[in-house]
mmCIF file of C-alpha atoms and ligand atoms in Angstrom:
data_model
loop_
_atom_site.group_PDB
_atom_site.id
_atom_site.type_symbol
_atom_site.label_atom_id
_atom_site.label_comp_id
_atom_site.label_asym_id
_atom_site.label_seq_id
_atom_site.Cartn_x
_atom_site.Cartn_y
_atom_site.Cartn_z
ATOM 1 C CA MET A 1 150.015 79.166 164.043
ATOM 2 C CA ASN A 2 147.844 80.484 166.559
ATOM 3 C CA GLU A 3 147.459 77.746 169.603
ATOM 4 C CA GLN A 4 144.692 79.827 171.441
ATOM 5 C CA PRO A 5 140.879 78.539 170.320
ATOM 6 C CA TYR A 6 139.288 80.729 168.106
ATOM 7 C CA ILE A 7 135.875 82.259 169.117
ATOM 8 C CA ILE A 8 134.765 83.412 165.885
ATOM 9 C CA ALA A 9 131.503 85.846 166.369
ATOM 10 C CA ASN A 10 129.326 86.072 163.065
ATOM 11 C CA TRP A 11 127.155 88.915 163.996
ATOM 12 C CA LYS A 12 125.208 88.545 161.358
ATOM 13 C CA LEU A 13 122.421 90.713 159.977
ATOM 14 C CA GLY A 14 121.697 90.944 164.269
ATOM 15 C CA LEU A 15 123.164 94.918 165.126
ATOM 16 C CA ASP A 16 123.247 98.057 163.267
ATOM 17 C CA TYR A 17 125.730 100.521 163.082
ATOM 18 C CA LYS A 18 125.372 101.715 166.657
ATOM 19 C CA GLN A 19 124.352 98.146 168.279
ATOM 20 C CA SER A 20 127.924 97.554 166.619
ATOM 21 C CA GLN A 21 129.947 100.540 168.174
ATOM 22 C CA ALA A 22 128.161 99.708 171.889
ATOM 23 C CA LEU A 23 129.119 96.025 171.394
ATOM 24 C CA ILE A 24 132.946 96.500 170.396
ATOM 25 C CA ASN A 25 133.173 99.548 172.907
ATOM 26 C CA GLU A 26 132.457 96.700 175.488
ATOM 27 C CA VAL A 27 134.707 94.195 173.917
ATOM 28 C CA LYS A 28 137.551 96.680 174.202
ATOM 29 C CA GLU A 29 137.061 97.977 177.290
ATOM 30 C CA ASN A 30 137.414 94.250 178.128
ATOM 31 C CA HIS A 31 140.097 93.310 175.774
ATOM 32 C CA VAL A 32 142.329 91.656 178.574
ATOM 33 C CA VAL A 33 139.527 89.347 179.812
ATOM 34 C CA LEU A 34 138.304 88.273 175.891
ATOM 35 C CA SER A 35 141.641 87.803 174.846
ATOM 36 C CA THR A 36 143.916 86.067 177.266
ATOM 37 C CA ALA A 37 142.847 82.430 176.533
ATOM 38 C CA THR A 38 141.142 82.681 173.544
ATOM 39 C CA GLN A 39 141.731 84.140 169.941
ATOM 40 C CA LEU A 40 138.473 86.166 169.385
ATOM 41 C CA VAL A 41 137.859 87.354 165.857
ATOM 42 C CA LEU A 42 134.345 89.612 165.270
ATOM 43 C CA CYS A 43 132.525 89.663 161.991
ATOM 44 C CA PRO A 44 130.432 93.035 162.426
ATOM 45 C CA SER A 45 129.041 93.891 159.423
ATOM 46 C CA PHE A 46 130.945 95.746 156.396
ATOM 47 C CA THR A 47 129.689 99.383 157.744
ATOM 48 C CA SER A 48 131.615 98.524 161.530
ATOM 49 C CA ILE A 49 134.552 97.241 160.214
ATOM 50 C CA GLU A 50 136.467 100.608 159.967
ATOM 51 C CA TYR A 51 135.241 101.493 163.713
ATOM 52 C CA ALA A 52 136.022 97.720 164.792
ATOM 53 C CA VAL A 53 139.674 97.795 163.598
ATOM 54 C CA THR A 54 140.431 101.271 165.105
ATOM 55 C CA GLN A 55 138.671 100.176 168.511
ATOM 56 C CA CYS A 56 140.622 96.840 168.568
ATOM 57 C CA SER A 57 144.242 98.144 167.017
ATOM 58 C CA ASP A 58 146.112 97.774 170.668
ATOM 59 C CA THR A 59 144.209 94.778 171.339
ATOM 60 C CA ALA A 60 144.535 91.345 170.337
ATOM 61 C CA ILE A 61 141.258 90.810 169.121
ATOM 62 C CA GLU A 62 141.041 90.628 165.255
ATOM 63 C CA ILE A 63 138.522 92.008 163.129
ATOM 64 C CA GLY A 64 137.198 89.740 159.669
ATOM 65 C CA ALA A 65 134.354 90.281 157.435
ATOM 66 C CA GLN A 66 130.937 88.375 156.646
ATOM 67 C CA ASN A 67 131.755 88.145 153.031
ATOM 68 C CA ILE A 68 133.967 89.446 150.228
ATOM 69 C CA TYR A 69 132.664 89.598 146.113
ATOM 70 C CA ARG A 70 134.410 86.848 144.041
ATOM 71 C CA GLU A 71 135.676 88.919 141.548
ATOM 72 C CA PRO A 72 138.708 91.684 142.761
ATOM 73 C CA LYS A 73 137.191 94.399 141.006
ATOM 74 C CA GLY A 74 134.405 95.795 138.048
ATOM 75 C CA SER A 75 130.782 96.680 137.770
ATOM 76 C CA PHE A 76 129.921 94.813 140.349
ATOM 77 C CA THR A 77 127.708 97.311 142.098
ATOM 78 C CA GLY A 78 126.736 97.049 145.622
ATOM 79 C CA GLU A 79 129.779 94.701 146.081
ATOM 80 C CA VAL A 80 132.562 94.599 148.105
ATOM 81 C CA SER A 81 136.001 93.782 147.152
ATOM 82 C CA VAL A 82 138.718 91.911 148.778
ATOM 83 C CA THR A 83 141.543 94.558 149.062
ATOM 84 C CA ALA A 84 138.959 97.182 150.578
ATOM 85 C CA ILE A 85 138.460 95.100 153.574
ATOM 86 C CA GLN A 86 141.822 94.200 153.584
ATOM 87 C CA GLN A 87 142.857 97.522 153.619
ATOM 88 C CA LEU A 88 140.708 98.507 156.198
ATOM 89 C CA GLY A 89 143.066 96.351 158.446
ATOM 90 C CA CYS A 90 140.888 93.000 158.178
ATOM 91 C CA ARG A 91 142.475 89.860 158.707
ATOM 92 C CA TYR A 92 139.465 87.117 158.624
ATOM 93 C CA VAL A 93 137.059 86.636 155.799
ATOM 94 C CA ILE A 94 134.204 84.457 156.721
ATOM 95 C CA LEU A 95 132.950 82.201 152.619
ATOM 96 C CA GLY A 96 129.762 80.486 151.900
ATOM 97 C CA HIS A 97 128.466 80.802 155.036
ATOM 98 C CA SER A 98 125.046 78.989 154.953
ATOM 99 C CA ASP A 99 122.784 82.003 155.070
ATOM 100 C CA ARG A 100 124.467 83.103 151.725
ATOM 101 C CA ARG A 101 124.112 79.752 150.078
ATOM 102 C CA LYS A 102 120.407 80.187 150.792
ATOM 103 C CA HIS A 103 120.301 83.444 150.477
ATOM 104 C CA PHE A 104 121.779 84.804 147.734
ATOM 105 C CA HIS A 105 122.641 81.292 146.005
ATOM 106 C CA GLU A 106 126.566 81.363 146.248
ATOM 107 C CA SER A 107 128.028 77.951 144.658
ATOM 108 C CA ASP A 108 131.032 76.075 145.556
ATOM 109 C CA ASP A 109 132.622 77.873 142.410
ATOM 110 C CA ASP A 110 131.653 81.413 144.248
ATOM 111 C CA VAL A 111 133.357 79.599 147.042
ATOM 112 C CA ALA A 112 136.286 78.919 145.013
ATOM 113 C CA HIS A 113 137.228 81.999 143.720
ATOM 114 C CA LYS A 114 136.483 84.195 147.153
ATOM 115 C CA THR A 115 138.452 81.147 148.895
ATOM 116 C CA LYS A 116 141.714 82.150 146.290
ATOM 117 C CA LEU A 117 141.177 85.609 146.396
ATOM 118 C CA VAL A 118 141.302 86.072 150.329
ATOM 119 C CA ILE A 119 144.764 83.786 150.022
ATOM 120 C CA GLU A 120 146.079 85.697 147.395
ATOM 121 C CA GLN A 121 145.752 88.887 149.721
ATOM 122 C CA GLU A 122 146.789 87.293 152.441
ATOM 123 C CA LEU A 123 143.920 86.937 154.505
ATOM 124 C CA ILE A 124 142.253 84.120 156.484
ATOM 125 C CA PRO A 125 139.497 82.206 154.927
ATOM 126 C CA ILE A 126 136.819 81.098 157.673
ATOM 127 C CA ILE A 127 135.388 78.233 154.880
ATOM 128 C CA CYS A 128 131.523 77.486 155.517
ATOM 129 C CA VAL A 129 131.066 73.612 155.048
ATOM 130 C CA GLY A 130 128.112 72.224 156.191
ATOM 131 C CA GLU A 131 125.109 69.884 155.347
ATOM 132 C CA THR A 132 121.157 70.164 155.920
ATOM 133 C CA TYR A 133 118.780 68.212 157.799
ATOM 134 C CA GLU A 134 117.180 66.418 154.879
ATOM 135 C CA GLU A 135 121.382 65.490 153.536
ATOM 136 C CA ARG A 136 122.286 63.840 157.168
ATOM 137 C CA GLN A 137 118.657 62.335 157.202
ATOM 138 C CA SER A 138 119.832 60.539 154.091
ATOM 139 C CA GLN A 139 123.504 59.875 154.938
ATOM 140 C CA GLN A 140 124.608 62.389 152.760
ATOM 141 C CA ALA A 141 126.410 64.374 155.194
ATOM 142 C CA GLU A 142 129.900 63.260 154.271
ATOM 143 C CA LEU A 143 129.453 63.528 150.979
ATOM 144 C CA VAL A 144 128.123 67.053 151.244
ATOM 145 C CA VAL A 145 130.990 68.601 153.061
ATOM 146 C CA ARG A 146 133.790 66.545 151.336
ATOM 147 C CA ARG A 147 132.087 67.905 147.956
ATOM 148 C CA GLU A 148 131.994 71.574 149.720
ATOM 149 C CA VAL A 149 136.068 71.194 151.400
ATOM 150 C CA LYS A 150 137.178 70.063 147.914
ATOM 151 C CA GLU A 151 135.661 72.725 145.446
ATOM 152 C CA ALA A 152 136.492 75.130 148.569
ATOM 153 C CA LEU A 153 140.362 74.147 147.823
ATOM 154 C CA SER A 154 140.524 74.054 144.436
ATOM 155 C CA LEU A 155 141.955 77.240 142.930
ATOM 156 C CA VAL A 156 144.651 77.701 145.654
ATOM 157 C CA LYS A 157 148.216 76.064 146.891
ATOM 158 C CA PRO A 158 148.457 76.733 150.466
ATOM 159 C CA ILE A 159 150.996 79.114 151.451
ATOM 160 C CA ASP A 160 153.411 78.044 154.320
ATOM 161 C CA ASN A 161 152.476 79.906 157.404
ATOM 162 C CA ARG A 162 149.313 81.027 156.001
ATOM 163 C CA PRO A 163 145.914 79.858 158.373
ATOM 164 C CA ILE A 164 143.006 78.398 157.011
ATOM 165 C CA ILE A 165 140.456 78.192 158.819
ATOM 166 C CA ILE A 166 137.336 75.155 157.865
ATOM 167 C CA ALA A 167 134.447 75.783 159.569
ATOM 168 C CA TYR A 168 131.800 72.363 159.857
ATOM 169 C CA GLU A 169 128.405 74.172 160.358
ATOM 170 C CA PRO A 170 125.231 71.787 160.231
ATOM 171 C CA ILE A 171 123.080 73.966 158.558
ATOM 172 C CA TRP A 172 120.273 72.478 160.706
ATOM 173 C CA ALA A 173 121.970 73.371 163.978
ATOM 174 C CA ILE A 174 122.831 76.936 163.088
ATOM 175 C CA GLY A 175 120.811 79.085 165.046
ATOM 176 C CA THR A 176 117.882 76.652 166.384
ATOM 177 C CA GLY A 177 119.590 76.287 169.318
ATOM 178 C CA GLN A 178 120.327 72.359 168.960
ATOM 179 C CA ALA A 179 123.869 72.047 168.349
ATOM 180 C CA ILE A 180 124.652 68.780 166.770
ATOM 181 C CA ASN A 181 126.448 65.864 169.800
ATOM 182 C CA PRO A 182 130.134 66.997 169.856
ATOM 183 C CA ASP A 183 131.293 63.387 168.702
ATOM 184 C CA GLN A 184 129.487 64.049 165.044
ATOM 185 C CA ALA A 185 131.096 66.996 165.063
ATOM 186 C CA LYS A 186 134.317 65.722 166.093
ATOM 187 C CA LEU A 187 133.538 63.006 163.526
ATOM 188 C CA MET A 188 133.087 65.586 160.539
ATOM 189 C CA GLY A 189 135.961 67.121 161.819
ATOM 190 C CA MET A 190 138.358 63.658 161.650
ATOM 191 C CA VAL A 191 136.960 63.447 158.037
ATOM 192 C CA ILE A 192 138.084 67.098 156.741
ATOM 193 C CA HIS A 193 141.316 66.451 158.341
ATOM 194 C CA GLN A 194 141.718 63.088 156.679
ATOM 195 C CA MET A 195 140.985 64.908 153.088
ATOM 196 C CA LEU A 196 143.654 67.321 153.755
ATOM 197 C CA ILE A 197 146.141 64.813 154.710
ATOM 198 C CA ASP A 198 145.291 63.033 150.838
ATOM 199 C CA MET A 199 144.803 66.799 149.269
ATOM 200 C CA TYR A 200 148.368 68.460 151.159
ATOM 201 C CA PRO A 201 151.851 67.562 152.016
ATOM 202 C CA GLU A 202 152.483 66.786 155.675
ATOM 203 C CA GLU A 203 154.594 70.360 155.998
ATOM 204 C CA MET A 204 150.714 72.012 154.756
ATOM 205 C CA LEU A 205 149.168 70.666 157.343
ATOM 206 C CA HIS A 206 149.384 73.053 160.284
ATOM 207 C CA ASN A 207 148.000 75.517 158.283
ATOM 208 C CA PHE A 208 144.456 74.135 158.760
ATOM 209 C CA SER A 209 142.426 74.030 161.503
ATOM 210 C CA VAL A 210 139.138 73.023 161.863
ATOM 211 C CA ILE A 211 135.683 74.546 163.482
ATOM 212 C CA TYR A 212 132.396 73.846 164.938
ATOM 213 C CA GLY A 213 129.525 76.463 164.560
ATOM 214 C CA GLY A 214 125.570 75.400 164.923
ATOM 215 C CA SER A 215 124.093 76.920 168.665
ATOM 216 C CA ILE A 216 127.116 77.125 170.604
ATOM 217 C CA ASP A 217 126.941 78.959 173.699
ATOM 218 C CA ALA A 218 129.008 79.081 176.973
ATOM 219 C CA SER A 219 126.831 76.075 178.337
ATOM 220 C CA ASN A 220 128.113 73.602 175.557
ATOM 221 C CA VAL A 221 131.278 75.005 174.017
ATOM 222 C CA VAL A 222 133.868 73.076 176.125
ATOM 223 C CA SER A 223 132.537 69.587 174.851
ATOM 224 C CA PHE A 224 133.091 71.071 171.072
ATOM 225 C CA VAL A 225 136.879 72.224 171.471
ATOM 226 C CA ASP A 226 139.256 69.785 172.134
ATOM 227 C CA GLY A 227 142.416 71.705 170.497
ATOM 228 C CA ARG A 228 143.245 68.863 168.054
ATOM 229 C CA VAL A 229 139.928 67.865 165.665
ATOM 230 C CA ILE A 230 137.924 71.013 166.613
ATOM 231 C CA LYS A 231 139.894 74.261 167.779
ATOM 232 C CA GLY A 232 137.369 76.816 167.840
ATOM 233 C CA VAL A 233 134.176 77.962 166.961
ATOM 234 C CA LEU A 234 132.046 80.204 164.803
ATOM 235 C CA VAL A 235 129.074 81.427 166.687
ATOM 236 C CA GLY A 236 126.286 84.033 166.075
ATOM 237 C CA GLY A 237 123.366 84.257 168.356
ATOM 238 C CA ALA A 238 125.766 83.881 171.564
ATOM 239 C CA SER A 239 128.339 86.479 170.198
ATOM 240 C CA GLN A 240 125.818 89.431 168.955
ATOM 241 C CA ASN A 241 125.538 90.930 173.520
ATOM 242 C CA PHE A 242 128.537 91.244 174.985
ATOM 243 C CA GLN A 243 127.618 88.776 178.693
ATOM 244 C CA ASP A 244 126.473 86.087 175.967
ATOM 245 C CA LEU A 245 130.063 86.304 174.638
ATOM 246 C CA ARG A 246 131.776 87.477 177.490
ATOM 247 C CA SER A 247 130.899 83.692 178.987
ATOM 248 C CA LEU A 248 131.962 82.014 176.190
ATOM 249 C CA VAL A 249 135.391 83.791 176.441
ATOM 250 C CA LEU A 250 135.150 82.634 179.910
ATOM 251 C CA ALA A 251 134.148 79.005 179.450
ATOM 252 C CA LEU A 252 136.180 78.004 176.936
ATOM 253 C CA GLY A 253 139.270 79.963 178.069
ATOM 254 C CA LYS A 254 138.866 78.200 181.683
ATOM 255 C CA GLN A 255 139.631 74.916 179.927
HETATM 256 P P1 LIG B 1 123.986 80.331 165.709
HETATM 257 O O1 LIG B 1 124.744 80.447 164.345
HETATM 258 O O2 LIG B 1 125.745 79.960 166.561
HETATM 259 O O3 LIG B 1 123.328 81.751 166.193
HETATM 260 O O4 LIG B 1 123.997 78.738 165.500
HETATM 261 C C1 LIG B 1 125.905 80.360 163.974
HETATM 262 C C2 LIG B 1 126.725 80.547 162.470
HETATM 263 O O5 LIG B 1 126.130 81.160 161.676
HETATM 264 O O6 LIG B 1 127.685 80.782 162.166
#
């Protein structure tokens, strides 16, 4: 099981093909410094996955996809299958990101089907869960997160020694520059861990890691990752240019 803290770089639709190539090249040139103390996972657009995998193949940096379709194959024009990204050399897949839940109406059922496919292909799911601002204000945050975790895992049995990552991302903290208070993140991390304890036998629990996402950068990353409750971060904005990404990795790596 990975003991280094995760830094999952979610490039979203922030970089085009050429910009992704340029950033991948910079990452590759600096791979030793970027992968000494953290597990860095780059998640570019589908079109840049193959380039990222090739460039990073002789480094400790891993590549992830930002999504897959909920069915393995069929008449689903424009979608990308889990097998396709697995064959490209991806090891990780982000699932149920709030961008997808919001703009593409992804449901808990979609996330459950995708999680199943990802685990069957022996890839590592990064399952995103988190409440809206209104839900937090009305004391619904825990309820929402519990539901999303339970549903996402409802079709799978964890396989021994295959990691499953759950990313707690309060939606109102994503891309706003206003991260949640680290203690609140840890509290939700503990809720998720307790759920997992209730759901799975003890020997399976080491498969799971909880990470935090939402306005993370080099200045605040250390206060979130304690290696016990929160084992890493999912980062959007501060992972999409080399200087910010490097500062982030160095800040966490120095701990
Ligand atoms: P952010 O995005 O770091 O820009 O807030 C996080 C995410 O969307 O996963």
